Short mmCIF file of C-alpha atoms in Angstrom, two decimals:
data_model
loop_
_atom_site.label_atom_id
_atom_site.label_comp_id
_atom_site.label_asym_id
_atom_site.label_seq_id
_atom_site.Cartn_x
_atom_site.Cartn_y
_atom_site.Cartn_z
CA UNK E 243 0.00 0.00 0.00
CA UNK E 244 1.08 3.25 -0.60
CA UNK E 245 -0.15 6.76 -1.29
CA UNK E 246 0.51 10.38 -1.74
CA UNK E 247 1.57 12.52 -4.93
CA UNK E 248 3.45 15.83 -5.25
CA UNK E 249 1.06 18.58 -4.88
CA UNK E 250 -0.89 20.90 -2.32
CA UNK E 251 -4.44 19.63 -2.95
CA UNK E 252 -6.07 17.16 -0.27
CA UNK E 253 -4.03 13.89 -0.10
CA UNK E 254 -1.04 15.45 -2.12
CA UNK E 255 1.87 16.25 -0.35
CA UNK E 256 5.02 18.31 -0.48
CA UNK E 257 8.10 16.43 1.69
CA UNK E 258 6.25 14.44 4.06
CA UNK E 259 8.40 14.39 6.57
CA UNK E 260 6.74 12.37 9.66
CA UNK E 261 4.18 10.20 9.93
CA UNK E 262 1.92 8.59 13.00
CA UNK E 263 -0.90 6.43 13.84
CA UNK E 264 -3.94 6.93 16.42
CA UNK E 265 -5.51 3.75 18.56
CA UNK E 266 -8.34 4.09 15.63
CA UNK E 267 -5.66 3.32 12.86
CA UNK E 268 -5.86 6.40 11.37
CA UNK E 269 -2.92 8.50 10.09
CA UNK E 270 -1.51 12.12 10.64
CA UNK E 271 1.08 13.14 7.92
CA UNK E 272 3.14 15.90 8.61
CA UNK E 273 2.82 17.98 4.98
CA UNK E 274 5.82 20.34 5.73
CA UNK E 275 6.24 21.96 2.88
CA UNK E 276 2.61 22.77 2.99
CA UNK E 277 3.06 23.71 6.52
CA UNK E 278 0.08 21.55 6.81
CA UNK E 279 -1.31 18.40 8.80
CA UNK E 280 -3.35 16.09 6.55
CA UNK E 281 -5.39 13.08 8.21
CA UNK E 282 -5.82 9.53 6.42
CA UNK E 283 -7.76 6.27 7.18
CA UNK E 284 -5.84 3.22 7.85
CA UNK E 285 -6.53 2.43 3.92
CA UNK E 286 -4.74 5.85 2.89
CA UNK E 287 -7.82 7.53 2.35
CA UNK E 288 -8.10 11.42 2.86
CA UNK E 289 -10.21 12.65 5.63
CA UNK E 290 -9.77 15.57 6.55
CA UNK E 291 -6.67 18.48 7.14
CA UNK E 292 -5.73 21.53 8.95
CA UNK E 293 -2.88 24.68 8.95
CA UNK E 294 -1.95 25.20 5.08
CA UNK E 295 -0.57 28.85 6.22
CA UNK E 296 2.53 29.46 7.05
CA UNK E 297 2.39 31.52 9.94
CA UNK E 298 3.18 32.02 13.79
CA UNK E 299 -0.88 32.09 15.03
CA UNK E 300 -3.10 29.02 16.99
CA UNK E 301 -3.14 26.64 14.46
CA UNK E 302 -0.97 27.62 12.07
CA UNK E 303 2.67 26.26 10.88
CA UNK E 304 6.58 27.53 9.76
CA UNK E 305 7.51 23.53 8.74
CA UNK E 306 5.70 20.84 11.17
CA UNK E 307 8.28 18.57 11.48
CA UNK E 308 6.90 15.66 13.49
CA UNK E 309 3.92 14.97 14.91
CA UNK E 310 2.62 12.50 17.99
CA UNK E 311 -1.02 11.22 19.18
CA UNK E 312 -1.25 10.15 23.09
CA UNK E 313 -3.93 7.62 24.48
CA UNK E 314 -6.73 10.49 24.48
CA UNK E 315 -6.68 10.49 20.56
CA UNK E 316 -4.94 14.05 20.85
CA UNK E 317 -2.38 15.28 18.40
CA UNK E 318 0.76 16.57 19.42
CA UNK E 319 2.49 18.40 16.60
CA UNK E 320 6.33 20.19 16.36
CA UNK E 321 6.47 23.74 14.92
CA UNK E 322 9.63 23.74 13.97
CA UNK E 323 10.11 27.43 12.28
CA UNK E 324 8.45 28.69 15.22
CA UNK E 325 10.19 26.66 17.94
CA UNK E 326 7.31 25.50 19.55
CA UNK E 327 4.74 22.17 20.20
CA UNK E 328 1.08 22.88 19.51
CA UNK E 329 -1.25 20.62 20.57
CA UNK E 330 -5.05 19.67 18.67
CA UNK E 331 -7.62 17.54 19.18
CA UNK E 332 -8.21 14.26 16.60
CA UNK E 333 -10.13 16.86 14.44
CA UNK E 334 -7.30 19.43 14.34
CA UNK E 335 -8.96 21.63 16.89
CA UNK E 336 -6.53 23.92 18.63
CA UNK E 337 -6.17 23.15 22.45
CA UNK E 338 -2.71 24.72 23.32
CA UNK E 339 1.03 25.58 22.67
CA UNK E 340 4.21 25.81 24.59
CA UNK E 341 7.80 26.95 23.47
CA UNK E 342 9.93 29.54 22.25
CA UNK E 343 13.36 30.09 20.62
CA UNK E 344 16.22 29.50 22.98
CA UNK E 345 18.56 27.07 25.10
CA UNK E 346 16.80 27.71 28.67
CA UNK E 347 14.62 25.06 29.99
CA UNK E 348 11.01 24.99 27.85
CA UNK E 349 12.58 26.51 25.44
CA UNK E 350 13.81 25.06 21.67
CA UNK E 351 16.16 25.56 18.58
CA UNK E 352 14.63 23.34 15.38
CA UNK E 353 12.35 20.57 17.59
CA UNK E 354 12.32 18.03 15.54
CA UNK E 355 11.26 14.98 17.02
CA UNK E 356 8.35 13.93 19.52
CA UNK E 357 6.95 11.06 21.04
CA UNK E 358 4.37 10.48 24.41
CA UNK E 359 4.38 7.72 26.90
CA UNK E 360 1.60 5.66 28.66
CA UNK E 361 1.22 8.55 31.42
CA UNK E 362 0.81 11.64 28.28
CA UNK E 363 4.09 12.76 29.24
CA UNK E 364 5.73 14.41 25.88
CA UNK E 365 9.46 14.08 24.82
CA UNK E 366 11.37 16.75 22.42
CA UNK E 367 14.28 15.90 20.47
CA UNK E 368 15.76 19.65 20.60
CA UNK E 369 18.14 19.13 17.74
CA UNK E 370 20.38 22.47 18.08
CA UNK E 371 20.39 22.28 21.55
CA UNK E 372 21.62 18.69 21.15
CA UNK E 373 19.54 17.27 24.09
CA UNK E 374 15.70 16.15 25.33
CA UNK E 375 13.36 17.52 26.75
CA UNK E 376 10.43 16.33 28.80
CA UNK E 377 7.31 17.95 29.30
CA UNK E 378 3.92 16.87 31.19
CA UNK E 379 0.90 16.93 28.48
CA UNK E 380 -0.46 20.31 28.95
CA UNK E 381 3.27 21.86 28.35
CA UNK E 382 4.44 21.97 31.69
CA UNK E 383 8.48 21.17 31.77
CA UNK E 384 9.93 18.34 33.92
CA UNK E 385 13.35 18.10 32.94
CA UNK E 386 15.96 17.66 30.02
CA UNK E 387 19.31 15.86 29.19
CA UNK E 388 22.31 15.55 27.18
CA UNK E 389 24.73 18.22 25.27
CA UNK E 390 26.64 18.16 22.11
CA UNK E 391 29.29 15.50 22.07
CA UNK E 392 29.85 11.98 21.28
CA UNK E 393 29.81 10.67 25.06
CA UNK E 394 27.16 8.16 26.38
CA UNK E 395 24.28 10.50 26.59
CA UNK E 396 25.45 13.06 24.27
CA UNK E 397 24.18 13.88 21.15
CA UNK E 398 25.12 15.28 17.97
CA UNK E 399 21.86 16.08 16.39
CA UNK E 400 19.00 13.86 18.05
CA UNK E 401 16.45 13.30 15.56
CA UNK E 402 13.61 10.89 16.19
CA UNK E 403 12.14 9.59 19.49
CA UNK E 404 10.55 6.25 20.77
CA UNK E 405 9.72 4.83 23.85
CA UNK E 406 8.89 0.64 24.83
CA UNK E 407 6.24 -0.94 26.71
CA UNK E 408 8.92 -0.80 29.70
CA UNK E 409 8.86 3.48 29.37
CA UNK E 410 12.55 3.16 27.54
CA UNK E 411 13.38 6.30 26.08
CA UNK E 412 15.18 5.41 22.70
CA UNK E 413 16.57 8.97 20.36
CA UNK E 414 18.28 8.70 16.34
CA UNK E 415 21.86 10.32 17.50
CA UNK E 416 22.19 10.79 13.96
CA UNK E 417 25.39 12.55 13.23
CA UNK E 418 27.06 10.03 15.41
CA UNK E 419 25.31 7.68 13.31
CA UNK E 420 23.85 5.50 16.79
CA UNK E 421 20.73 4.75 18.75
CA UNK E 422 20.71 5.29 22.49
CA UNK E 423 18.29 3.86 24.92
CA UNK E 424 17.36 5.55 28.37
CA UNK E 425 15.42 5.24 31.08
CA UNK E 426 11.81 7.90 31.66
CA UNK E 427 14.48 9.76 33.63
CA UNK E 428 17.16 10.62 30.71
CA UNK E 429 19.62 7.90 32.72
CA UNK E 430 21.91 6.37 30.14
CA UNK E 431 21.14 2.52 29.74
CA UNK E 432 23.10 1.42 25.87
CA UNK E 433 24.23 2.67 22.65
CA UNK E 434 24.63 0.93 19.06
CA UNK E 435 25.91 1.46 15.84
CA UNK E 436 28.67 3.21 13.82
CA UNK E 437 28.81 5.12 10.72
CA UNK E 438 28.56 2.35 7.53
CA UNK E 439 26.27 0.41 5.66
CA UNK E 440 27.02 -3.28 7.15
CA UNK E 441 24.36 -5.19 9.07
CA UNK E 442 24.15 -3.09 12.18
CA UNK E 443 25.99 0.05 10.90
CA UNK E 444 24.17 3.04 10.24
CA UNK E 445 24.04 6.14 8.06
CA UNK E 446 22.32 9.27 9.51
CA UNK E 447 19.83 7.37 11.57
CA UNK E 448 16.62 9.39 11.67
CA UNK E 449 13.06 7.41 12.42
CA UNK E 450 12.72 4.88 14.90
CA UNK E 451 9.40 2.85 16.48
CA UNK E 452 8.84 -0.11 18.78
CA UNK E 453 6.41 -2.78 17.95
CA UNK E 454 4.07 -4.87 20.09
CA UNK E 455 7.05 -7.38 21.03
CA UNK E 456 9.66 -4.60 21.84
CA UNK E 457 11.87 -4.65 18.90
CA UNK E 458 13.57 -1.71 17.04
CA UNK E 459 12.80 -0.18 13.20
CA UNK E 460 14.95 2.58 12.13
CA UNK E 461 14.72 4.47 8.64
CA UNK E 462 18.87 6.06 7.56
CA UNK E 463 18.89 9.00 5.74
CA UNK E 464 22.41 7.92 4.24
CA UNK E 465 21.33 4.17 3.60
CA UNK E 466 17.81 4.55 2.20
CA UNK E 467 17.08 1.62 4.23
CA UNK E 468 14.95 0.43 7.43
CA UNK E 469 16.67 -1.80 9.88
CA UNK E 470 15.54 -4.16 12.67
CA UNK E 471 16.80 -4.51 16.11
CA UNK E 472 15.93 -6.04 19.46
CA UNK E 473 15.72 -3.50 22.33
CA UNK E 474 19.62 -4.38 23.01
CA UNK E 475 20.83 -3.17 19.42
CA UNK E 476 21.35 -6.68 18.17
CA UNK E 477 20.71 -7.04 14.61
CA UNK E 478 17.96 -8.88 12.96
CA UNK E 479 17.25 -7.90 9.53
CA UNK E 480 17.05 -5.02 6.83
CA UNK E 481 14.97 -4.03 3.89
CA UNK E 482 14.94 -1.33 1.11
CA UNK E 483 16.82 0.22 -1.58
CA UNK E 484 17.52 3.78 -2.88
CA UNK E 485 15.02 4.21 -6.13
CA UNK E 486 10.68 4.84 -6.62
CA UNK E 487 9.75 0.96 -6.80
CA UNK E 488 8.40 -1.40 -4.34
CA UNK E 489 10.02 -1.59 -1.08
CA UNK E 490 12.52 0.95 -2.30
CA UNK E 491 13.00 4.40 -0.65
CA UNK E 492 14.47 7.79 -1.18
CA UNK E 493 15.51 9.69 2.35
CA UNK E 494 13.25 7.81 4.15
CA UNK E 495 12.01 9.58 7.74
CA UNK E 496 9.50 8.66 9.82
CA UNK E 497 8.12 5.14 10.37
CA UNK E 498 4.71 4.31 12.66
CA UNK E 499 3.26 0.84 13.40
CA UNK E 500 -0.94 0.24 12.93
CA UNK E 501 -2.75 -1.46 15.98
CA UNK E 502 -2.82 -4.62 13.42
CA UNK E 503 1.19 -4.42 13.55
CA UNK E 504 1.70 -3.06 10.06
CA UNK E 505 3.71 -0.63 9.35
CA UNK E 506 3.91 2.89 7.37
CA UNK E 507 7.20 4.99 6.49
CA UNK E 508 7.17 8.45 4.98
CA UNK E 509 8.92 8.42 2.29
CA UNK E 510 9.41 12.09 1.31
CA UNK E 511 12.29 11.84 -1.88
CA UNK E 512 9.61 10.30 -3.54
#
């Protein structure tokens, strides 16, 4: 299955950057280029969208980067031109917004990836503040870790968020080309990976997910690929090719999982 054409009408798409899935099976794309969010059934048929302008007011984008849903059906979506989260209903009704441009706590330079855990906490990769950020569900900030480097719990560029069934925290350190797992807290548990294109190496890792049994998918940038891992970084199997075929990929981003364990992958090159 697949969907989507270039374009800015309903169900077209301009770089499709992130994708995710509500307990309904539905999808929310992340049109960035549109500065839009467009809503799908778990067939890929268009239902509905909302933004389309770019701009800086409730409800409206400067590039939506990635985008989250929590156990409520709500939408959680990152502004990333205007350094902020906004947060809508399953309809794309506006509910609220936290964030501003900066390196204090709360604060963000280019969010880029988000993800919420069983108790609607909401986690921010803050990519050029090289660290996370945790914040309760109505915006509130709880705490944050990690600075540039190359150190266990440093990043270089965190891109993509997940989290297990155990609340594991797992972030795309994708200029060091590695995954790194931590606890809720932001403690440091494992690392994987190294820059190649061998079994278990990895080239500009950017979109990770779990699935029901606790193992590891993650789409490279630099590979044009999706590997799987167990939830200690041991290697299990890839798929995918550079090119506009089947089961072949240009920059591949974000990848969700379906309540019936399928899968989806924005594929935004093509």
């Amino acid at each position: 299955l697949k969907w989507g054409t270039a374009g800015s009408g309903d169900g077209q798409m301009s770089w499709p950057y992130s994708i995710t899935s509500d307990l309904s099976g539905n999808f929310y794309i992340a049109d960035s280029d549109n500065n839009r969010i467009q809503k799908f059934d778990s067939s890929g048929g268009y239902l509905s969208k909302w933004g389309s302008v770019n701009g800086s007011n409730d409800g409206q984008f400067n590039v939506p980067w990635d985008i989250a849903t929590d156990s409520f059906g709500n939408v959680y979506v990152v502004d990333s031109g205007n350094s902020r989260i906004q947060k809508f209903d399953s309809n794309g009704n506006y509910i609220t917004k936290w964030g501003s441009y900066g390196s204090g706590n709360g604060q963000f330079s280019w969010p880029i990836g988000i993800i919420t855990d069983s108790s609607g906490n909401v986690y921010v990769a803050d990519f050029n503040n090289h660290r996370i950020q945790k914040f309760g569900s109505d915006g509130n900030y709880i705490t944050k870790w990690g600075s540039r480097g190359s150190g266990d719990g440093q990043f270089n560029f965190p891109r993509c968020i997940t989290i297990d069934f155990s609340g594991n925290i797992y972030v795309t350190d994708s200029v060091n080309h590695r995954i790194q797992k931590f606890d809720s807290n932001g403690n440091f548990i494992l690392k994987w990976g190294n820059q190649g294109s061998g079994d278990g190496q990895l080239n500009v890792p950017r979109g990770i997910i779990t699935d029901f049994s606790g193992n590891l998918y993650v789409t490279e940038l630099g590979n044009d690929r999706i590997q799987k891992f167990d939830n200690s970084g041991n290697f299990f199997l890839k798929f995918g090719a550079i090119g506009g075929g089947k089961d072949q990929f240009i920059d591949p981003s974000s990848i969700t999982i379906l309540p019936d364990g399928r899968f989806a992958i924005a594929d935004p090159g093509n």
